[in-house]
Coordinates of C-alpha atoms in Angstrom, one line a residue:
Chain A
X1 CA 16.4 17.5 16.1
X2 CA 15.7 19.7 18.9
X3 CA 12.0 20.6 19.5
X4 CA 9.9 22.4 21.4
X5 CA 6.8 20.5 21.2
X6 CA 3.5 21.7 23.0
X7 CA 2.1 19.5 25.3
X8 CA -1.2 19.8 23.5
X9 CA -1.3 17.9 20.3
X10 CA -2.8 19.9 17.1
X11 CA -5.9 17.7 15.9
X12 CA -5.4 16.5 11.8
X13 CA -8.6 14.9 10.3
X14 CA -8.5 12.9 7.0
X15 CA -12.5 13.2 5.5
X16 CA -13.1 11.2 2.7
X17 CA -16.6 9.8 1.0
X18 CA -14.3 6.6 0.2
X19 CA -11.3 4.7 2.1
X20 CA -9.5 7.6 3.2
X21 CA -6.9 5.9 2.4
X22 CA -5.5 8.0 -0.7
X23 CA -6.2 11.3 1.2
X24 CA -4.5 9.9 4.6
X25 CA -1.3 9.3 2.5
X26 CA -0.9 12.6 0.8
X27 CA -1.8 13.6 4.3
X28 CA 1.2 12.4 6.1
X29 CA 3.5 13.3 3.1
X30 CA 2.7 17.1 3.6
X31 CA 2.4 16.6 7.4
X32 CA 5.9 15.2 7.6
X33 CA 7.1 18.4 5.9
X34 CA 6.5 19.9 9.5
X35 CA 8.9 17.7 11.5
X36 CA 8.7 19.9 14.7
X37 CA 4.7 19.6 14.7
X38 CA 2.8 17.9 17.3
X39 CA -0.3 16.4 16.0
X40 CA -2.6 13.5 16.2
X41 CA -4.0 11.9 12.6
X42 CA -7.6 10.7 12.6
X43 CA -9.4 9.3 9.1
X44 CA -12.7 9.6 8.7
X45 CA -13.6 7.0 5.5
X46 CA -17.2 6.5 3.7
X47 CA -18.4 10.3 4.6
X48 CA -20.5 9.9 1.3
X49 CA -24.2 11.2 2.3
X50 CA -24.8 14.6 4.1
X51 CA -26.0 13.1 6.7
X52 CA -22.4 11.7 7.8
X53 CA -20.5 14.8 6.4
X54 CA -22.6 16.9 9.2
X55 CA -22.0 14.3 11.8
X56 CA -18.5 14.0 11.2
X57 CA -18.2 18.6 11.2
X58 CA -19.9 18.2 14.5
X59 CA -17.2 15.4 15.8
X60 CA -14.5 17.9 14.5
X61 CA -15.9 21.2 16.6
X62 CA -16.1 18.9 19.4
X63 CA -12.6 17.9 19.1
X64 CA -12.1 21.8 18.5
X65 CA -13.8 22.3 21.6
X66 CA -11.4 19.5 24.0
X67 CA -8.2 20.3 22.4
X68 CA -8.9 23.9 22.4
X69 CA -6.0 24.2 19.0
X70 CA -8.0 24.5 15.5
X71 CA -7.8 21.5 13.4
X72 CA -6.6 20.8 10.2
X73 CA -8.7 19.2 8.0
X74 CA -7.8 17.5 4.8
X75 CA -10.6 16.4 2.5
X76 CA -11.5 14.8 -0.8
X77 CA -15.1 15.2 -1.5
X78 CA -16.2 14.6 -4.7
X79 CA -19.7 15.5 -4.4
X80 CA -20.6 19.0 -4.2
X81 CA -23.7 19.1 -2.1
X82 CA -21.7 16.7 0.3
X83 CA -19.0 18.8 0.6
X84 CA -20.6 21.6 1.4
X85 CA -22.5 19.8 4.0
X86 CA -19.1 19.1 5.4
X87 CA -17.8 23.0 4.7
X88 CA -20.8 24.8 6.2
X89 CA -20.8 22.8 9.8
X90 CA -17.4 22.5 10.7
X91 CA -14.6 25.2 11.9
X92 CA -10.8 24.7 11.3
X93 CA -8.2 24.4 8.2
X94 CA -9.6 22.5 5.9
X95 CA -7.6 21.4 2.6
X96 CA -9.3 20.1 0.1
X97 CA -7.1 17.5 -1.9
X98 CA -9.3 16.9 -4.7
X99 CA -11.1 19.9 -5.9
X100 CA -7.8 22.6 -6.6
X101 CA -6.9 20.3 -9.2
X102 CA -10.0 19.4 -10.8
X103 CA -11.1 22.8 -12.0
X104 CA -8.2 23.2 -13.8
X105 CA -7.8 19.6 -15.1
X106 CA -11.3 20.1 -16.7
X107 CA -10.2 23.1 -18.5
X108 CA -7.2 21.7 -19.8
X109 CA -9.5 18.3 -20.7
X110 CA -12.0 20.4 -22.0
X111 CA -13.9 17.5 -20.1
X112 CA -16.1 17.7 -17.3
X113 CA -15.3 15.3 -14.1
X114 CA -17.3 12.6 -13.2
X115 CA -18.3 13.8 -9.6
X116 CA -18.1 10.2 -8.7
X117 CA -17.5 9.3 -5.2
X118 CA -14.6 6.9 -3.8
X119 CA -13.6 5.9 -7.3
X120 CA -9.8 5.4 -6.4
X121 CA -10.3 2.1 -4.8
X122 CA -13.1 1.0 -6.6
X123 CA -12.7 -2.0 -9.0
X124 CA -12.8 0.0 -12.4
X125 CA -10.9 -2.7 -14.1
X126 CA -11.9 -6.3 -13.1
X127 CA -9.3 -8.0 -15.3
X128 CA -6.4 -5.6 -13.7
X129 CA -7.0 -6.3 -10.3
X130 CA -7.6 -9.8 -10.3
X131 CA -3.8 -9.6 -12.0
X132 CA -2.9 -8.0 -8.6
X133 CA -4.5 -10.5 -6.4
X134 CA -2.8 -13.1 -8.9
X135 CA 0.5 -11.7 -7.8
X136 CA -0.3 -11.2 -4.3
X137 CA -0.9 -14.8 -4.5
X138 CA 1.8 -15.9 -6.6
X139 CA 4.5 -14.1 -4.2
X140 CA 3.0 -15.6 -1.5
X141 CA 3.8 -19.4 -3.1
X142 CA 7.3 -18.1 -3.9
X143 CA 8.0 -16.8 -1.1
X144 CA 11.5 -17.8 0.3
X145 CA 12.4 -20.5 -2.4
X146 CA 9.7 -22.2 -1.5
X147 CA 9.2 -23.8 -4.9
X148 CA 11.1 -23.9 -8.2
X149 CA 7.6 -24.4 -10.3
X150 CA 6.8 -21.6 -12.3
X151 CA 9.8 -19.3 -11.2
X152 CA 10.1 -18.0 -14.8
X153 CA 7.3 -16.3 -14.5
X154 CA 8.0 -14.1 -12.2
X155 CA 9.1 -10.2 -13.0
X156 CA 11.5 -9.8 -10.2
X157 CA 13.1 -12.7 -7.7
X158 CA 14.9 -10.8 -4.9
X159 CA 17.7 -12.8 -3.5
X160 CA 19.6 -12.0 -0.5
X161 CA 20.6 -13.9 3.3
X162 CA 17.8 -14.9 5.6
X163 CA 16.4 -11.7 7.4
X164 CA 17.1 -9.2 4.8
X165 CA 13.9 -7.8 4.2
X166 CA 13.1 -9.8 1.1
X167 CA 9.4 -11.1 2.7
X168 CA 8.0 -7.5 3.1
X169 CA 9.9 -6.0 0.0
X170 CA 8.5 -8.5 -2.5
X171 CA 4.5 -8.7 -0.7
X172 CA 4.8 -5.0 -1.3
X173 CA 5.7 -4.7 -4.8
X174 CA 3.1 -7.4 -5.3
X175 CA 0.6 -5.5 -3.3
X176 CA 1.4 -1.9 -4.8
X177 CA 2.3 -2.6 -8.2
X178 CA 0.3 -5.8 -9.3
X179 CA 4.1 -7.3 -10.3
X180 CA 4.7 -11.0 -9.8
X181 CA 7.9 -11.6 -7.2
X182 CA 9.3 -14.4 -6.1
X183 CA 12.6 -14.4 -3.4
X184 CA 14.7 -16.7 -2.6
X185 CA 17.2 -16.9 0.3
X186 CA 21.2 -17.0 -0.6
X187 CA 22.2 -19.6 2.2
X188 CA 25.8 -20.8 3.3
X189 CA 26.1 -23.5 0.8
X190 CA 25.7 -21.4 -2.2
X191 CA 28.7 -19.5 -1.3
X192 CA 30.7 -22.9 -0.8
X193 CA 30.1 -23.7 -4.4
X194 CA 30.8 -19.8 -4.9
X195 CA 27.8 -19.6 -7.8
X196 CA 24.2 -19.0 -7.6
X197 CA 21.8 -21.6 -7.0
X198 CA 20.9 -23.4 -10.3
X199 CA 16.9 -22.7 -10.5
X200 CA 18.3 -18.6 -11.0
X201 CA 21.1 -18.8 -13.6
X202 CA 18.9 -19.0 -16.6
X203 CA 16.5 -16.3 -14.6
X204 CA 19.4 -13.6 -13.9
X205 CA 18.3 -10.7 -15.5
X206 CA 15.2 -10.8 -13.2
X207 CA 17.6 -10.7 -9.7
X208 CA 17.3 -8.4 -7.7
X209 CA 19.4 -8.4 -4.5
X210 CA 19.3 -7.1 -0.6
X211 CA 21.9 -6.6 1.7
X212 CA 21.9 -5.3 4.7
X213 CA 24.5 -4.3 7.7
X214 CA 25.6 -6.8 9.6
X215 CA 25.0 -5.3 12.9
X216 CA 21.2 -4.9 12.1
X217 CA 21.2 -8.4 10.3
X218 CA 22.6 -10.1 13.8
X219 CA 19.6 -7.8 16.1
X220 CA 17.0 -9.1 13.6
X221 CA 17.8 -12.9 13.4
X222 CA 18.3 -12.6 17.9
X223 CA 14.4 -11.6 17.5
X224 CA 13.7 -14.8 16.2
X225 CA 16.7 -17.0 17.3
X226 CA 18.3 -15.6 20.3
X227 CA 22.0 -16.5 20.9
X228 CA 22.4 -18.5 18.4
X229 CA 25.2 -19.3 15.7
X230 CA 22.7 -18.1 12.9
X231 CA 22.6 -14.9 14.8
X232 CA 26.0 -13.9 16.2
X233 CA 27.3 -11.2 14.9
X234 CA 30.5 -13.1 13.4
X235 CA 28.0 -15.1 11.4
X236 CA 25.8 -12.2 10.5
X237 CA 29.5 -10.4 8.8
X238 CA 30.5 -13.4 7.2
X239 CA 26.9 -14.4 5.2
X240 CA 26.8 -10.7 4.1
X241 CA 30.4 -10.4 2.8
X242 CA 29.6 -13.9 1.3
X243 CA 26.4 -12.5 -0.1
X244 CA 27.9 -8.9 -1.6
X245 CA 31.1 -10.9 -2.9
X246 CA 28.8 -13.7 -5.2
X247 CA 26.1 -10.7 -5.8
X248 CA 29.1 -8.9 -7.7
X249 CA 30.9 -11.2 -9.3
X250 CA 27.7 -12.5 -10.7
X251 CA 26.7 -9.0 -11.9
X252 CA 23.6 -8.9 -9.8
X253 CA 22.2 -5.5 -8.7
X254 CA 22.2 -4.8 -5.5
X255 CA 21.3 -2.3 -2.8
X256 CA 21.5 -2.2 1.2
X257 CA 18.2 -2.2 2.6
X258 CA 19.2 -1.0 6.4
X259 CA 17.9 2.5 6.6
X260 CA 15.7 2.0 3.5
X261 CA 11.7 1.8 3.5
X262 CA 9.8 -1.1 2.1
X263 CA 8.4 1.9 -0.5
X264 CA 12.0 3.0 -0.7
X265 CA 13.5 -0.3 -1.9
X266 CA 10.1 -1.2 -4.1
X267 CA 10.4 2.0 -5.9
X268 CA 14.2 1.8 -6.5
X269 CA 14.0 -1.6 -7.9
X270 CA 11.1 -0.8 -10.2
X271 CA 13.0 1.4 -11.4
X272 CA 16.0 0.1 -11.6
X273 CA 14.5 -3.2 -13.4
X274 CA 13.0 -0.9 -15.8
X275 CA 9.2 -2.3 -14.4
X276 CA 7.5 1.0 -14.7
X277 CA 8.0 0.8 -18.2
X278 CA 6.9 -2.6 -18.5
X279 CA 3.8 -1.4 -16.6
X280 CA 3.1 1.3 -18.8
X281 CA 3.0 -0.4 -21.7
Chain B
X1 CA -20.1 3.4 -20.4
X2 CA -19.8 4.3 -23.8
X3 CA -16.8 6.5 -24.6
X4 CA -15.6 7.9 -28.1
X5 CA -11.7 7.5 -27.1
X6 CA -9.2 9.1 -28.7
X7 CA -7.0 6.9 -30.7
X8 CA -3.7 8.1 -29.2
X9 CA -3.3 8.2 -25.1
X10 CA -2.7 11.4 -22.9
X11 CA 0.9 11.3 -21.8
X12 CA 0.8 11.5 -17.9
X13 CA 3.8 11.9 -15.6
X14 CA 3.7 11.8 -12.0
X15 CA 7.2 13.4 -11.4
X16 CA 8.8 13.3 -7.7
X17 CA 12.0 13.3 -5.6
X18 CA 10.9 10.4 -3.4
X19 CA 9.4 7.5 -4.2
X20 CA 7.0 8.8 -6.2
X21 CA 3.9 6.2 -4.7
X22 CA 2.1 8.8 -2.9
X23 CA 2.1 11.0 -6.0
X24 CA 1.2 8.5 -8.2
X25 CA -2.0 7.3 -5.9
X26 CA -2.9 10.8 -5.5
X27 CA -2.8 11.6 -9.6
X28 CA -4.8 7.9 -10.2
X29 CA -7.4 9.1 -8.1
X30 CA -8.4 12.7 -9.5
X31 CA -7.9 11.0 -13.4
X32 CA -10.5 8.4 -12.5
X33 CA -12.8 11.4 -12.4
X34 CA -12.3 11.6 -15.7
X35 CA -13.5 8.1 -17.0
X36 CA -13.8 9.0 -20.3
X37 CA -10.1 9.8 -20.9
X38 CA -7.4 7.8 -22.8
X39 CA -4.4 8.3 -20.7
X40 CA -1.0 6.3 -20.1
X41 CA 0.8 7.2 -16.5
X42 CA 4.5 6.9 -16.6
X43 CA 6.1 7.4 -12.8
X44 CA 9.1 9.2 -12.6
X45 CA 10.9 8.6 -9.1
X46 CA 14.4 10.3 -7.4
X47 CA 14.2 13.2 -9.2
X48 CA 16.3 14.7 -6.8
X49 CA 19.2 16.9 -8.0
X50 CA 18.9 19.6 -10.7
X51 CA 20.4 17.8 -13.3
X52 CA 18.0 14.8 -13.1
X53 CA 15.1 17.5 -13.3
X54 CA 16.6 18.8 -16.4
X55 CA 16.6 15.2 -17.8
X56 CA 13.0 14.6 -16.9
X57 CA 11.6 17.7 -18.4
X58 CA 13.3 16.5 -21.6
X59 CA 12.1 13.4 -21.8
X60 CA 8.6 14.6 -20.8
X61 CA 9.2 17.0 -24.1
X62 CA 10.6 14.3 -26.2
X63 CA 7.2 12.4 -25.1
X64 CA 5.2 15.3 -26.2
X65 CA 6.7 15.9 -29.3
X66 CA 6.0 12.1 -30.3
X67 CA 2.6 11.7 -28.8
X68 CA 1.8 15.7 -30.3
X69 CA -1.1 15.6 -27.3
X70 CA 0.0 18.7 -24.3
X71 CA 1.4 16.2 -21.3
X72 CA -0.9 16.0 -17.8
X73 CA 2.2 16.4 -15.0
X74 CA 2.0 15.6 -11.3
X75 CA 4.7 16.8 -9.4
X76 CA 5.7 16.4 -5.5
X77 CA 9.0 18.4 -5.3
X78 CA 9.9 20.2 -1.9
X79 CA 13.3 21.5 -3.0
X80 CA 12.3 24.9 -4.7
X81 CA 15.9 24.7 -6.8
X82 CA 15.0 21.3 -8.4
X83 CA 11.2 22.1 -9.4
X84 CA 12.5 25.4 -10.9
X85 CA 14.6 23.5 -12.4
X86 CA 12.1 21.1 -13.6
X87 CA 9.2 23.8 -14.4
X88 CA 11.5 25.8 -16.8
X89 CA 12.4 23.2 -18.5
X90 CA 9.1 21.4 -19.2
X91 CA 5.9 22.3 -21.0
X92 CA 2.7 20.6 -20.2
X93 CA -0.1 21.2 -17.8
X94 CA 1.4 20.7 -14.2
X95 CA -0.3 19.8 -11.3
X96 CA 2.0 20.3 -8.1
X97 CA 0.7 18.1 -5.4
X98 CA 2.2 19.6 -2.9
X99 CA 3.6 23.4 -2.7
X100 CA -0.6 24.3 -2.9
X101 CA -0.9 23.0 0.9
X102 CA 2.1 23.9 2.0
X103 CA 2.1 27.9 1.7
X104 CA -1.1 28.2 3.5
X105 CA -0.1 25.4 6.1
X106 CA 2.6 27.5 6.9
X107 CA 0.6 30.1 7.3
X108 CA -1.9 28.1 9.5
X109 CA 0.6 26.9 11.9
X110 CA 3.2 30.0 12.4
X111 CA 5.7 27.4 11.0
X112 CA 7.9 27.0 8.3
X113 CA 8.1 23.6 6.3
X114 CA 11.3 21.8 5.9
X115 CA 11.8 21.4 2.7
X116 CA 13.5 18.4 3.4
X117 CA 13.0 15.7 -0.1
X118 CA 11.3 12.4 0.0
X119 CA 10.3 12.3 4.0
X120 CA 7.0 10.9 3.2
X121 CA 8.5 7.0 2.7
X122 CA 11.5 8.2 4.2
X123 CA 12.3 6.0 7.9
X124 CA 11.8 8.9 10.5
X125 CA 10.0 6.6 13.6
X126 CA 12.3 3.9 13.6
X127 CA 9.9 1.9 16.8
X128 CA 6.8 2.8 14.3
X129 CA 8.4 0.8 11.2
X130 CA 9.6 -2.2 13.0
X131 CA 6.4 -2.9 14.3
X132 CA 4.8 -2.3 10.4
X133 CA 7.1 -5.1 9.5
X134 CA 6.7 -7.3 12.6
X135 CA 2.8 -6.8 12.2
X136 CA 3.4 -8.2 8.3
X137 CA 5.3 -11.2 10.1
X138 CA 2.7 -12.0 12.2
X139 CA -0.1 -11.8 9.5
X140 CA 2.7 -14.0 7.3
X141 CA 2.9 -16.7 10.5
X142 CA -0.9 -16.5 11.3
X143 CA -2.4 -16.8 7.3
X144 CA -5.1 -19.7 6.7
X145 CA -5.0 -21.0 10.4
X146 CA -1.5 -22.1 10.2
X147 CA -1.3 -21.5 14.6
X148 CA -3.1 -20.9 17.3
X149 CA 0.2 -19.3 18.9
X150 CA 0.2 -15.9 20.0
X151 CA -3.8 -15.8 18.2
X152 CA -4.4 -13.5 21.2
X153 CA -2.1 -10.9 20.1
X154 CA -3.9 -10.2 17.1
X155 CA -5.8 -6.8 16.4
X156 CA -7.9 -8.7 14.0
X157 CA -8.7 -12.4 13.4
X158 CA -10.7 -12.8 9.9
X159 CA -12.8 -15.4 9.3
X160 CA -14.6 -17.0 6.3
X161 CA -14.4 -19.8 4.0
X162 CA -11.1 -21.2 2.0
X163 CA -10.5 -18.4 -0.6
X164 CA -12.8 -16.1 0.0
X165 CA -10.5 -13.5 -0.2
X166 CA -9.0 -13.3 3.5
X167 CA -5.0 -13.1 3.0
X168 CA -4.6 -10.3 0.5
X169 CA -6.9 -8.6 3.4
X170 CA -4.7 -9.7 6.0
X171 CA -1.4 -8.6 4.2
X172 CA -2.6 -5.1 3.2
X173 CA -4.3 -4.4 6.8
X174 CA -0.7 -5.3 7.8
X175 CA 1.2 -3.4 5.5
X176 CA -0.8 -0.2 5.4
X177 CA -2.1 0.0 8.6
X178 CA 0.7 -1.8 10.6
X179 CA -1.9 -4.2 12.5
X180 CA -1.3 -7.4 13.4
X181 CA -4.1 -9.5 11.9
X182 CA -4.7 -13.2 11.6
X183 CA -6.5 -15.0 9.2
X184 CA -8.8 -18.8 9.9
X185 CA -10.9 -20.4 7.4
X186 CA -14.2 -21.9 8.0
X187 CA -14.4 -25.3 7.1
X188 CA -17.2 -27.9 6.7
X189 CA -16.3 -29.5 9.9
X190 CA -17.3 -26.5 11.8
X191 CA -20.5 -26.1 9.9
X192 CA -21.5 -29.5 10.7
X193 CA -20.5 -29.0 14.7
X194 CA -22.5 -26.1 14.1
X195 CA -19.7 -23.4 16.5
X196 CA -16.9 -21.9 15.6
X197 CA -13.5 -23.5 16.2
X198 CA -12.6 -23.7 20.0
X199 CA -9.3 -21.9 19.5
X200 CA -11.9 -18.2 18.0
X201 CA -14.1 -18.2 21.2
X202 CA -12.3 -16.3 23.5
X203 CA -11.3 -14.0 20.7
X204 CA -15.0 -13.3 19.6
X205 CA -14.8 -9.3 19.6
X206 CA -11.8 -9.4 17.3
X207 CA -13.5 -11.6 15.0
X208 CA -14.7 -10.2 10.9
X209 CA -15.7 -12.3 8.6
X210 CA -15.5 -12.4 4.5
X211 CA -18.1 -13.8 2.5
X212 CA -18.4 -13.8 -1.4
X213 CA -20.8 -15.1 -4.0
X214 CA -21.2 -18.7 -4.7
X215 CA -20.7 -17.8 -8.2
X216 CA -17.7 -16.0 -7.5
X217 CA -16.3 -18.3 -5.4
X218 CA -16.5 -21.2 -7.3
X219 CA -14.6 -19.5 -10.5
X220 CA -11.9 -18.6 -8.1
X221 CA -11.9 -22.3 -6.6
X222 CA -12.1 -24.1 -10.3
X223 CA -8.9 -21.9 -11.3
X224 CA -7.3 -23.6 -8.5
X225 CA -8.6 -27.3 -8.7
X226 CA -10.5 -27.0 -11.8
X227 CA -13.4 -29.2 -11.7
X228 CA -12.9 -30.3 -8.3
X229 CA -15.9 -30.9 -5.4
X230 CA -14.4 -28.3 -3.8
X231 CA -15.0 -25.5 -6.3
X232 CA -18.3 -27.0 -7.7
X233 CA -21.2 -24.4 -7.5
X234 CA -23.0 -27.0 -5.3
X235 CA -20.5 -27.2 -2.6
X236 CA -19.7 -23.1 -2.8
X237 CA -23.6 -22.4 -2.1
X238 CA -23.4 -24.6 0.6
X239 CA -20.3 -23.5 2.1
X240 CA -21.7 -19.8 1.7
X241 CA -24.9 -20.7 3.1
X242 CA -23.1 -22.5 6.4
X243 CA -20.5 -19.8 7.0
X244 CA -23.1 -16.6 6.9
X245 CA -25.2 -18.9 9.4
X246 CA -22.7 -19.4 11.6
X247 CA -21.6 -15.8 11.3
X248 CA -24.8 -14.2 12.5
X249 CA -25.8 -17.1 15.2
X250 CA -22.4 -16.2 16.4
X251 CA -22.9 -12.3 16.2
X252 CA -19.9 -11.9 14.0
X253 CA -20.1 -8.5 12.0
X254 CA -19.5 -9.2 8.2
X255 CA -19.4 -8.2 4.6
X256 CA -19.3 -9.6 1.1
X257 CA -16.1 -8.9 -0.6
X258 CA -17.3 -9.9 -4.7
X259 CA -17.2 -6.3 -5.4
X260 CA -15.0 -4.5 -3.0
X261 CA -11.2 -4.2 -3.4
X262 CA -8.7 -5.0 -0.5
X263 CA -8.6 -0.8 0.1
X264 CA -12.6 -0.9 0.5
X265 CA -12.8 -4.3 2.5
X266 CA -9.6 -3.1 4.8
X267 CA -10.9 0.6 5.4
X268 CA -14.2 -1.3 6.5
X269 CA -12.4 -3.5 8.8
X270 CA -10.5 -0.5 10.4
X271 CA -13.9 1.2 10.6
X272 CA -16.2 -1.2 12.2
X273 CA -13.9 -2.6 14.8
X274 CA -12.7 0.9 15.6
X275 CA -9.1 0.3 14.6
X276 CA -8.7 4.0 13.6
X277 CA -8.4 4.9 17.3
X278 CA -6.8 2.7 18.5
X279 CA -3.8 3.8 16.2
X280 CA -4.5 6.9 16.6
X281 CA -4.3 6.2 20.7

């Protein structure tokens, strides 16, 4: 990509009365549509009384003022009389996530919002997010085959060689989706025998595997071990050809996770798995 | 809240080329306005080539036909082909998350958008990602006190008693905002020394603590050693008690997570210790 960027970099604030956290995300999706822009993200979370929606307008003009480039502004008041705290003292773009689609959404309703502040990330539903803090904490005790106990419980076990991004993957699918995962490494030995380890071959509808390219496995594992066996590159081919040829003939599911996001690989297994479903229901 | 619910549930589809997790956070956040509504979400992810649109919008009419309530549709589509493709095909009210901001962003910054699919999960600072999963390493390595090694190099250290809700803090602080954060329980022994442990002194301004309510604390304790000493009500009031001591005589800013979520106790964290710039830096 060739750019031109200017040395000055555009100002983007995220204004929310709760985390932020919601808005900064859509945020950076429609930010990224810009690839050639030059811009620096701030949030600004908990802007729920007037008081800190005119303090946090003045913060903006003053940034206005340094940078001397009008900044974009993306908001999610919920409040009116907040909002227009916000509106009235500050200068810039300002795109309000929240309110375009509400209007309309209470027509189609015929229902009026709430005008509740911060409600995303509020606990609405005590009994649902304990589940996710269950799974959180359930991935995290089958992480990595650390135990065989309770293994059928889970709704996805990721299997793959050491390093291939299982860790991450399964703590976000946890995390995001409130789904129980547990992973477990495929190591040397289990290709010897040329069959899955025995605590997964009642569970196989549940795997899920990772690969990943060999060159990338070897820079990863010289990270932790440098120069060793476990890391050399010969090694690194031979575990993932190992790993691809037991994944298929056991009829395991599989995808390479090299130039895939944590999001990326979540999303494709949920759906793959069928778990949205399962959530849904 | 008293609510006269419907008997059957609002279909609601949150429709997208990408992952569809930035959609589907968006569209839970402006329904929660609406606390009163029956609805059931159903994501629909990779809807990325004209055919898969036409499937969509069928099954989103199929779903209409059976639940005989008008369908509530979040879309995210950048490729103008595929939405047509999508919007022709489909009836329902549609919300399009994204095309609203983009037209006048354009506008606003003299440049056209990309119109590239899926960038927002999508890989595109390669240095910036490793260091989101090394940062979820490190919080993995440096959970519940496990080493002192490499403590220094952590953006945040939290602090509180056993269980009080400090790793699923740690792990989404990691994962969302790419920090490296450590976590170090409080334990009687410190109470009764009366400091904090010798390896948290020198680290004192990167220091947060968690503290809960007894009550709280000790139904989360008894699920794990039911009955114990360790999760009687007793020994969680005095725990609580010692730990908020030792907090304040140690100036150690703090909150009480009962009733916040990770999102709300993690967009605190970032807040108070002034995280937000420093990423932004």
């Amino acid at each position: 990509m060739t750019s031109s960027l200017p040395s000055i970099a555009r100002p983007v604030f995220i204004v929310s009365d709760g985390t932020a956290i919601t808005a900064e995300t859509l945020a950076h999706s429609i930010m990224t549509q810009f690839p050639n822009l030059n811009y620096e993200q701030r949030r600004m979370p908990f802007i729920n009384t007037v008081e800190k929606a005119q303090v946090a307008a003045q913060q903006i003009c003053d940034a206005e003022k340094t940078s001397g480039i009008r900044p974009i502004i993306f908001t999610t008041f919920v409040d009116p009389s907040i909002m227009r705290a916000f509106n009235d003292n500050v200068s810039g773009h300002i795109i309000d996530l929240f309110r375009k689609f509400v209007g309309p959404l209470e027509t189609e309703l015929g229902i009026k919002c709430a005008h509740s502040i911060g409600q995303s990330h509020k606990i609405r539903d005590g009994e649902k997010y304990n589940e996710r803090i269950a799974a959180i904490d359930y991935t995290l005790q089958h992480d990595d085959g650390q135990t065989n106990r309770g293994l059928d419980e889970a709704d996805v076990i990721l299997v793959g060689v050491s390093r291939s991004g299982k860790t991450p993957t399964s703590l976000f699918l946890a995390m995001q989706f409130g789904i129980k995962v547990a992973n477990y490494p495929l190591i040397p030995e289990d290709f010897d025998r040329g069959c899955l380890p025995d605590a997964l071959v009642p569970l196989r509808k549940k795997l899920f595997g990772l690969s990943i390219r060999p060159e990338r496995l070897s820079e990863i594992r010289n990270e932790r071990r440098p120069n060793s066996r476990y890391a050399s590159i010969e090694n690194c081919r031979r575990e993932i050809l190992d790993a691809e040829d037991l994944m298929s003939r056991e009829n395991i599911r599989w995808l390479n996770s090299t130039h895939k996001s944590i999001e990326e690989i979540s999303a494709t297994i949920m759906e793959t798995l069928g778990l949205d479903q399962k959530r849904a229901a």
